[in-house]
Structures are given as structure tokens and as C-alpha cells.
mmCIF file of C-alpha atoms in Angstrom:
data_model
loop_
_atom_site.group_PDB
_atom_site.id
_atom_site.type_symbol
_atom_site.label_atom_id
_atom_site.label_comp_id
_atom_site.label_asym_id
_atom_site.label_seq_id
_atom_site.Cartn_x
_atom_site.Cartn_y
_atom_site.Cartn_z
ATOM 1 C CA UNK X 5 -49.265 62.837 -24.056
ATOM 2 C CA UNK X 6 -48.135 61.229 -27.227
ATOM 3 C CA UNK X 7 -44.515 61.482 -26.204
ATOM 4 C CA UNK X 8 -45.239 59.995 -22.802
ATOM 5 C CA UNK X 9 -47.132 57.000 -24.286
ATOM 6 C CA UNK X 10 -44.319 56.347 -26.790
ATOM 7 C CA UNK X 11 -41.755 56.279 -24.057
ATOM 8 C CA UNK X 12 -43.967 53.734 -22.183
ATOM 9 C CA UNK X 13 -44.143 51.572 -25.314
ATOM 10 C CA UNK X 14 -40.453 51.633 -25.826
ATOM 11 C CA UNK X 15 -39.787 50.624 -22.173
ATOM 12 C CA UNK X 16 -42.215 47.743 -22.524
ATOM 13 C CA UNK X 17 -40.575 46.586 -25.628
ATOM 14 C CA UNK X 18 -37.143 46.805 -23.980
ATOM 15 C CA UNK X 19 -38.481 44.825 -20.997
ATOM 16 C CA UNK X 20 -39.814 42.158 -23.237
ATOM 17 C CA UNK X 21 -36.508 41.896 -25.152
ATOM 18 C CA UNK X 22 -34.565 41.595 -21.812
ATOM 19 C CA UNK X 23 -37.022 38.897 -20.688
ATOM 20 C CA UNK X 24 -36.544 36.992 -23.892
ATOM 21 C CA UNK X 25 -32.721 37.134 -23.605
ATOM 22 C CA UNK X 26 -32.844 36.118 -20.050
ATOM 23 C CA UNK X 27 -34.989 33.038 -21.079
ATOM 24 C CA UNK X 28 -32.571 32.126 -23.827
ATOM 25 C CA UNK X 29 -29.556 32.397 -21.584
ATOM 26 C CA UNK X 30 -31.180 30.491 -18.683
ATOM 27 C CA UNK X 31 -30.087 26.862 -18.388
ATOM 28 C CA UNK X 32 -32.709 24.423 -19.755
ATOM 29 C CA UNK X 33 -34.131 21.928 -17.407
ATOM 30 C CA UNK X 34 -32.682 18.434 -17.724
ATOM 31 C CA UNK X 35 -35.658 16.619 -16.497
ATOM 32 C CA UNK X 36 -37.045 16.179 -19.963
ATOM 33 C CA UNK X 37 -33.804 14.577 -21.255
ATOM 34 C CA UNK X 38 -33.226 12.473 -18.209
ATOM 35 C CA UNK X 39 -32.188 8.868 -19.111
ATOM 36 C CA UNK X 40 -33.283 6.223 -16.670
ATOM 37 C CA UNK X 41 -30.583 3.748 -15.732
ATOM 38 C CA UNK X 42 -31.196 -0.013 -15.923
ATOM 39 C CA UNK X 43 -30.723 -2.312 -13.004
ATOM 40 C CA UNK X 44 -27.585 -3.602 -14.503
ATOM 41 C CA UNK X 45 -26.136 -0.094 -14.779
ATOM 42 C CA UNK X 46 -27.044 0.647 -11.227
ATOM 43 C CA UNK X 47 -25.518 -2.504 -9.877
ATOM 44 C CA UNK X 48 -22.380 -1.844 -11.689
ATOM 45 C CA UNK X 49 -22.208 1.802 -10.420
ATOM 46 C CA UNK X 50 -22.695 0.700 -6.745
ATOM 47 C CA UNK X 51 -20.366 -2.207 -7.104
ATOM 48 C CA UNK X 52 -17.748 0.143 -8.465
ATOM 49 C CA UNK X 53 -18.135 2.618 -5.600
ATOM 50 C CA UNK X 54 -18.030 -0.092 -3.007
ATOM 51 C CA UNK X 55 -14.837 -1.623 -4.436
ATOM 52 C CA UNK X 56 -13.192 1.710 -4.816
ATOM 53 C CA UNK X 57 -14.006 2.579 -1.220
ATOM 54 C CA UNK X 58 -12.519 -0.591 0.099
ATOM 55 C CA UNK X 59 -9.449 -0.346 -2.069
ATOM 56 C CA UNK X 60 -8.699 3.170 -1.074
ATOM 57 C CA UNK X 61 -9.450 2.643 2.633
ATOM 58 C CA UNK X 62 -7.481 -0.575 2.987
ATOM 59 C CA UNK X 63 -4.490 0.866 0.994
ATOM 60 C CA UNK X 64 -4.478 3.981 3.150
ATOM 61 C CA UNK X 65 -4.641 2.097 6.345
ATOM 62 C CA UNK X 66 -1.460 0.170 5.386
ATOM 63 C CA UNK X 67 0.454 3.392 5.491
ATOM 64 C CA UNK X 68 -0.312 3.820 9.164
ATOM 65 C CA UNK X 69 -0.514 0.273 10.440
ATOM 66 C CA UNK X 70 2.717 -0.919 8.881
ATOM 67 C CA UNK X 71 5.101 1.519 10.832
ATOM 68 C CA UNK X 72 3.048 1.596 14.028
ATOM 69 C CA UNK X 73 2.255 -2.203 14.457
ATOM 70 C CA UNK X 74 3.585 -4.467 11.719
ATOM 71 C CA UNK X 75 7.164 -3.368 11.704
ATOM 72 C CA UNK X 76 7.534 -3.708 15.581
ATOM 73 C CA UNK X 77 5.951 -7.117 15.449
ATOM 74 C CA UNK X 78 8.301 -8.349 12.707
ATOM 75 C CA UNK X 79 11.320 -6.965 14.513
ATOM 76 C CA UNK X 80 10.222 -8.617 17.765
ATOM 77 C CA UNK X 81 9.824 -12.042 16.008
ATOM 78 C CA UNK X 82 13.245 -11.620 14.330
ATOM 79 C CA UNK X 83 15.001 -11.224 17.753
ATOM 80 C CA UNK X 84 13.927 -14.711 18.759
ATOM 81 C CA UNK X 85 12.881 -14.101 22.317
ATOM 82 C CA UNK X 86 12.382 -16.997 24.801
ATOM 83 C CA UNK X 87 8.866 -18.334 24.974
ATOM 84 C CA UNK X 88 8.902 -19.196 28.678
ATOM 85 C CA UNK X 89 9.740 -16.336 31.039
ATOM 86 C CA UNK X 90 12.818 -16.191 33.261
ATOM 87 C CA UNK X 91 13.486 -13.904 36.217
ATOM 88 C CA UNK X 92 15.162 -10.524 35.963
ATOM 89 C CA UNK X 93 16.612 -8.309 38.655
ATOM 90 C CA UNK X 94 16.951 -4.482 38.227
ATOM 91 C CA UNK X 95 20.597 -3.652 38.897
ATOM 92 C CA UNK X 96 20.561 0.071 38.355
ATOM 93 C CA UNK X 97 18.491 3.024 36.992
ATOM 94 C CA UNK X 98 19.615 6.150 35.304
ATOM 95 C CA UNK X 99 17.538 9.305 34.801
ATOM 96 C CA UNK X 100 19.067 11.520 32.070
ATOM 97 C CA UNK X 101 18.225 14.864 30.575
ATOM 98 C CA UNK X 102 19.388 16.186 27.248
ATOM 99 C CA UNK X 103 19.141 15.135 23.612
ATOM 100 C CA UNK X 104 22.761 13.852 23.460
ATOM 101 C CA UNK X 105 22.348 11.793 26.529
ATOM 102 C CA UNK X 106 19.036 10.294 25.494
ATOM 103 C CA UNK X 107 19.673 8.080 22.412
ATOM 104 C CA UNK X 108 17.354 5.443 23.787
ATOM 105 C CA UNK X 109 14.861 4.986 26.737
ATOM 106 C CA UNK X 110 13.448 1.988 28.539
ATOM 107 C CA UNK X 111 9.944 3.507 28.125
ATOM 108 C CA UNK X 112 8.943 6.497 26.015
ATOM 109 C CA UNK X 113 5.531 7.788 25.320
ATOM 110 C CA UNK X 114 5.270 8.728 21.608
ATOM 111 C CA UNK X 115 7.684 7.343 19.049
ATOM 112 C CA UNK X 116 8.078 10.446 16.931
ATOM 113 C CA UNK X 117 8.567 13.168 19.488
ATOM 114 C CA UNK X 118 12.047 14.512 20.578
ATOM 115 C CA UNK X 119 13.509 12.906 23.569
ATOM 116 C CA UNK X 120 14.815 15.267 26.168
ATOM 117 C CA UNK X 121 14.291 13.097 29.252
ATOM 118 C CA UNK X 122 14.898 9.316 29.331
ATOM 119 C CA UNK X 123 15.260 6.554 31.902
ATOM 120 C CA UNK X 124 17.835 3.823 31.406
ATOM 121 C CA UNK X 125 16.969 0.625 33.356
ATOM 122 C CA UNK X 126 19.637 -2.261 33.466
ATOM 123 C CA UNK X 127 18.834 -5.751 34.632
ATOM 124 C CA UNK X 128 20.403 -9.080 35.035
ATOM 125 C CA UNK X 129 18.556 -12.345 34.300
ATOM 126 C CA UNK X 130 18.893 -16.062 34.739
ATOM 127 C CA UNK X 131 20.002 -17.696 31.427
ATOM 128 C CA UNK X 132 19.088 -21.377 32.581
ATOM 129 C CA UNK X 133 15.753 -22.768 31.692
ATOM 130 C CA UNK X 134 13.646 -22.401 34.866
ATOM 131 C CA UNK X 135 10.088 -22.909 35.771
ATOM 132 C CA UNK X 136 8.441 -20.197 37.757
ATOM 133 C CA UNK X 137 6.055 -21.472 40.269
ATOM 134 C CA UNK X 138 2.504 -20.168 39.862
ATOM 135 C CA UNK X 139 1.022 -17.711 42.346
ATOM 136 C CA UNK X 140 4.550 -16.745 43.458
ATOM 137 C CA UNK X 141 5.130 -13.027 44.370
ATOM 138 C CA UNK X 142 8.369 -13.014 46.353
ATOM 139 C CA UNK X 143 11.228 -14.175 44.106
ATOM 140 C CA UNK X 144 14.099 -13.210 46.471
ATOM 141 C CA UNK X 145 14.842 -16.751 47.866
ATOM 142 C CA UNK X 146 14.101 -18.372 44.538
ATOM 143 C CA UNK X 147 16.756 -16.395 42.598
ATOM 144 C CA UNK X 148 19.440 -16.836 45.183
ATOM 145 C CA UNK X 149 20.583 -20.285 43.946
ATOM 146 C CA UNK X 150 20.840 -19.320 40.243
ATOM 147 C CA UNK X 151 23.708 -17.439 38.467
ATOM 148 C CA UNK X 152 22.959 -14.052 36.956
ATOM 149 C CA UNK X 153 23.886 -12.988 33.460
ATOM 150 C CA UNK X 154 25.740 -9.934 32.347
ATOM 151 C CA UNK X 155 24.046 -6.567 32.425
ATOM 152 C CA UNK X 156 21.336 -5.823 29.811
ATOM 153 C CA UNK X 157 18.836 -3.176 29.018
ATOM 154 C CA UNK X 158 15.146 -3.428 29.858
ATOM 155 C CA UNK X 159 12.614 -2.239 27.274
ATOM 156 C CA UNK X 160 8.830 -1.919 27.372
ATOM 157 C CA UNK X 161 8.760 -3.408 23.884
ATOM 158 C CA UNK X 162 11.204 -3.876 20.991
ATOM 159 C CA UNK X 163 11.012 -0.041 20.051
ATOM 160 C CA UNK X 164 11.005 1.180 23.582
ATOM 161 C CA UNK X 165 8.124 3.472 22.924
ATOM 162 C CA UNK X 166 4.338 3.374 22.627
ATOM 163 C CA UNK X 167 1.097 5.331 23.171
ATOM 164 C CA UNK X 168 -1.245 5.222 26.207
ATOM 165 C CA UNK X 169 -3.149 3.398 27.323
ATOM 166 C CA UNK X 170 -0.957 0.496 26.122
ATOM 167 C CA UNK X 171 2.317 2.098 27.268
ATOM 168 C CA UNK X 172 2.229 4.204 30.447
ATOM 169 C CA UNK X 173 5.860 5.102 31.300
ATOM 170 C CA UNK X 174 5.112 6.510 34.744
ATOM 171 C CA UNK X 175 3.693 3.151 36.025
ATOM 172 C CA UNK X 176 6.476 1.246 34.167
ATOM 173 C CA UNK X 177 9.328 3.175 35.717
ATOM 174 C CA UNK X 178 7.793 3.125 39.116
ATOM 175 C CA UNK X 179 7.613 -0.772 39.089
ATOM 176 C CA UNK X 180 10.632 -1.872 37.115
ATOM 177 C CA UNK X 181 12.907 0.986 37.870
ATOM 178 C CA UNK X 182 13.425 0.067 41.545
ATOM 179 C CA UNK X 183 16.891 -1.333 42.145
ATOM 180 C CA UNK X 184 16.657 -4.936 43.481
ATOM 181 C CA UNK X 185 13.068 -5.492 41.989
ATOM 182 C CA UNK X 186 12.647 -9.030 40.814
ATOM 183 C CA UNK X 187 10.052 -9.947 38.096
ATOM 184 C CA UNK X 188 9.466 -12.216 34.989
ATOM 185 C CA UNK X 189 11.000 -11.118 31.781
ATOM 186 C CA UNK X 190 11.959 -12.343 28.340
ATOM 187 C CA UNK X 191 15.463 -12.075 26.776
ATOM 188 C CA UNK X 192 16.556 -12.311 23.136
ATOM 189 C CA UNK X 193 18.467 -15.340 22.032
ATOM 190 C CA UNK X 194 20.235 -13.474 19.251
ATOM 191 C CA UNK X 195 20.958 -10.312 21.369
ATOM 192 C CA UNK X 196 21.123 -11.011 25.055
ATOM 193 C CA UNK X 197 21.466 -7.354 25.861
ATOM 194 C CA UNK X 198 17.714 -6.738 24.969
ATOM 195 C CA UNK X 199 15.149 -7.776 27.535
ATOM 196 C CA UNK X 200 11.368 -7.290 27.422
ATOM 197 C CA UNK X 201 8.855 -7.289 30.134
ATOM 198 C CA UNK X 202 6.141 -9.154 28.148
ATOM 199 C CA UNK X 203 6.177 -11.198 25.097
ATOM 200 C CA UNK X 204 3.954 -13.573 23.182
ATOM 201 C CA UNK X 205 4.683 -15.218 19.802
ATOM 202 C CA UNK X 206 1.112 -15.720 19.014
ATOM 203 C CA UNK X 207 0.160 -12.076 19.679
ATOM 204 C CA UNK X 208 2.869 -10.905 17.266
ATOM 205 C CA UNK X 209 1.666 -13.250 14.536
ATOM 206 C CA UNK X 210 -1.928 -12.045 15.016
ATOM 207 C CA UNK X 211 -0.825 -8.445 14.685
ATOM 208 C CA UNK X 212 0.994 -9.137 11.372
ATOM 209 C CA UNK X 213 -2.180 -11.047 10.052
ATOM 210 C CA UNK X 214 -4.791 -8.493 11.111
ATOM 211 C CA UNK X 215 -2.905 -5.281 10.482
ATOM 212 C CA UNK X 216 -1.107 -6.277 7.290
ATOM 213 C CA UNK X 217 -2.353 -9.501 5.521
ATOM 214 C CA UNK X 218 -6.095 -8.528 5.780
ATOM 215 C CA UNK X 219 -5.757 -4.942 4.451
ATOM 216 C CA UNK X 220 -3.404 -6.084 1.782
ATOM 217 C CA UNK X 221 -5.684 -8.889 0.571
ATOM 218 C CA UNK X 222 -8.659 -6.495 0.432
ATOM 219 C CA UNK X 223 -6.744 -3.937 -1.509
ATOM 220 C CA UNK X 224 -5.534 -6.682 -4.032
ATOM 221 C CA UNK X 225 -8.931 -8.301 -4.450
ATOM 222 C CA UNK X 226 -10.753 -4.948 -4.850
ATOM 223 C CA UNK X 227 -8.145 -3.697 -7.354
ATOM 224 C CA UNK X 228 -8.302 -6.766 -9.469
ATOM 225 C CA UNK X 229 -12.202 -6.603 -9.480
ATOM 226 C CA UNK X 230 -12.090 -3.007 -10.595
ATOM 227 C CA UNK X 231 -9.517 -3.819 -13.341
ATOM 228 C CA UNK X 232 -11.830 -6.692 -14.570
ATOM 229 C CA UNK X 233 -14.874 -4.517 -14.548
ATOM 230 C CA UNK X 234 -13.537 -1.501 -16.258
ATOM 231 C CA UNK X 235 -10.268 -2.529 -18.142
ATOM 232 C CA UNK X 236 -9.210 -5.087 -20.663
ATOM 233 C CA UNK X 237 -6.700 -7.003 -18.448
ATOM 234 C CA UNK X 238 -6.096 -9.865 -20.968
ATOM 235 C CA UNK X 239 -2.767 -10.357 -22.238
ATOM 236 C CA UNK X 240 -2.468 -9.759 -26.022
ATOM 237 C CA UNK X 241 0.470 -10.685 -28.044
ATOM 238 C CA UNK X 242 2.076 -7.849 -29.934
ATOM 239 C CA UNK X 243 1.794 -8.679 -33.691
ATOM 240 C CA UNK X 244 2.783 -5.296 -35.105
ATOM 241 C CA UNK X 245 6.261 -6.638 -36.050
ATOM 242 C CA UNK X 246 4.665 -9.163 -38.270
ATOM 243 C CA UNK X 247 2.823 -6.472 -40.161
ATOM 244 C CA UNK X 248 5.945 -4.430 -40.808
ATOM 245 C CA UNK X 249 8.064 -7.418 -41.682
ATOM 246 C CA UNK X 250 9.533 -7.047 -45.197
ATOM 247 C CA UNK X 251 8.316 -9.423 -47.883
ATOM 248 C CA UNK X 252 10.903 -12.137 -48.536
ATOM 249 C CA UNK X 253 8.820 -14.226 -50.926
ATOM 250 C CA UNK X 254 9.603 -14.084 -54.577
ATOM 251 C CA UNK X 255 7.052 -12.588 -56.738
ATOM 252 C CA UNK X 256 4.621 -15.083 -58.405
ATOM 253 C CA UNK X 257 5.349 -16.146 -61.925
ATOM 254 C CA UNK X 258 2.501 -16.383 -64.335
ATOM 255 C CA UNK X 259 1.611 -19.680 -65.806
ATOM 256 C CA UNK X 260 4.264 -20.337 -68.521
ATOM 257 C CA UNK X 261 2.547 -22.448 -71.029
ATOM 258 C CA UNK X 262 3.761 -23.225 -74.543
ATOM 259 C CA UNK X 263 1.333 -20.927 -76.172
ATOM 260 C CA UNK X 264 2.248 -17.984 -74.066
ATOM 261 C CA UNK X 265 5.944 -18.516 -74.700
ATOM 262 C CA UNK X 266 5.370 -18.667 -78.397
ATOM 263 C CA UNK X 267 3.248 -15.475 -78.555
ATOM 264 C CA UNK X 268 5.893 -13.594 -76.523
ATOM 265 C CA UNK X 269 8.631 -14.733 -78.885
ATOM 266 C CA UNK X 270 6.565 -13.656 -81.920
ATOM 267 C CA UNK X 271 6.113 -10.149 -80.295
ATOM 268 C CA UNK X 272 9.817 -9.723 -79.549
ATOM 269 C CA UNK X 273 11.223 -10.841 -83.010
ATOM 270 C CA UNK X 274 10.448 -7.442 -84.805
ATOM 271 C CA UNK X 275 12.142 -5.554 -82.054
ATOM 272 C CA UNK X 276 15.219 -7.738 -82.296
ATOM 273 C CA UNK X 277 15.498 -7.342 -86.072
ATOM 274 C CA UNK X 278 15.245 -3.512 -85.760
ATOM 275 C CA UNK X 279 18.044 -3.309 -83.178
ATOM 276 C CA UNK X 280 20.205 -6.025 -84.885
ATOM 277 C CA UNK X 281 23.777 -4.590 -85.408
ATOM 278 C CA UNK X 282 24.835 -4.100 -88.906
ATOM 279 C CA UNK X 283 27.686 -6.275 -90.149
ATOM 280 C CA UNK X 284 31.049 -4.678 -90.407
ATOM 281 C CA UNK X 285 32.232 -4.029 -93.956
#
């Protein structure tokens, strides 16, 4: 009985030791040491989070908007297309297959995919300034009196590609790919071999403003605000070279009065007499 009771006591003591160690190793609660933030600190935290969100979001959106929308809009404006439409006539259409035969296409869905099938639509247009009557659908008799230009390529936009629902190549090829079809179009003054089916100068400017200028301004303002809040952005002059500059000034000379000169002469006369050279015999 004694041995059994001693074993129970040892087990109880071991369990108590284990519980003590577990309590010591357990993480302490932080509620007791919790520090309450002031309203100023909270406002600073939320302002920093908001500015960082706008800065990162607007900056990342530029990576996608610039190649998809801004670059084509700038390229379209640089070609200097006519503002008032003229009339184009489809002269011929070519349906080609193969990578080597498809270096370009009048319409292409997806600007990054490989091009195995392509459609080449060639047109002629009226170079003279004409005014197309409103509500006119049959242009056959209207274009008979005008001279046609040389053959040019017809594109759905300046890149010749796009994404649905803005660009639908099946509908585009079915309407503009019929030989002899007459429709309004816009040609480039700088390169008359490029013709578009639709063009608006104001729309291209709006694309550049909305998809480039606005995100860029948001990114710039939010970044400057974060710099002002958390960094010392003031320009300071570097004065380290002044500190390491060697001293060119002469050492100061003590006040040379008559009394100081006389005392120094009196102190030096014994030394002069000691080191005075003896006369040669």
C-alpha cells in the first residue's frame, strides 16, 4: 500500500510540474498590454492604406491599358486620318491559310494569338473631298462620277485586331469582304494604303485621357502624398565637404605686448650664453 501511494504522489507531482511548464511556455495574452491608438494615428493609418491602394491599383492598370488602348489610340492619331468620311469600294478579297502567308489581316480577334487564317480585303476610295448625302444607302450611282484611288488595305482599326464584342470578324468580313461593296471609310493622309471603316478624333483623345492621363495622375498624387507622410522629401544641401575641408587659416598669434617680449628675451639669454661658441685661439 505504501509503495502504491508513493507512486501516486510522484505521478501527481510530475503532472503538476508539466502543467507549470506548459503555463510558462504558453503565450501570454496581449490584451493587458494593448495600447489604444489615438484618432490621429487611426486617421494616418487609414489614409496610408487608401493612398497605397490607389497608387498600386492605378499603377498596375497602366500596364494593361497602355498596350491595349493607349498605344493604338496614339498610333491612330499619328496617321492623320481624314475627319469627314469618303466612299470606298471593295476591289478584291483573299482568304489565306498558314503562318507565312498571314503577316497581317483586315480583322483579327485577339491581338496576341498566332495567326493561321487571315482575310485580306483590298479597296479603292475617292480622294477628293466629297459630302455624302444623309440617309443614302445605295452609293452605286453616286460613285460613278468620281475617280478612284490606287488599291489600299482595309482594316478594322489601326492594329487590325481586337476583342469581342467591339470587334467581330465574322460580321466584318461578311459585310466589307464582298467585292463591289460600297461604304463610308477613312484613309490616312500620311499613308494612303491604310483605310479604316470608322474613325473619330475625339474618341481617340478621350481614350488617351481616360486610360492614361487619369491613372497616371492618380498614381503620381498618391505617391507624392505617401512620400510627404512617411519620408523626408525636403532637399538638403550636402555640407560634408565643408567639415572635411583642411584648415587654411594661420594659427592665431598671441598678443605681443612689450612686457611679454621683454620677459621672453630675459628667459632666452641664459640659454644663448651657454651655447655661445668659444672664440678660436
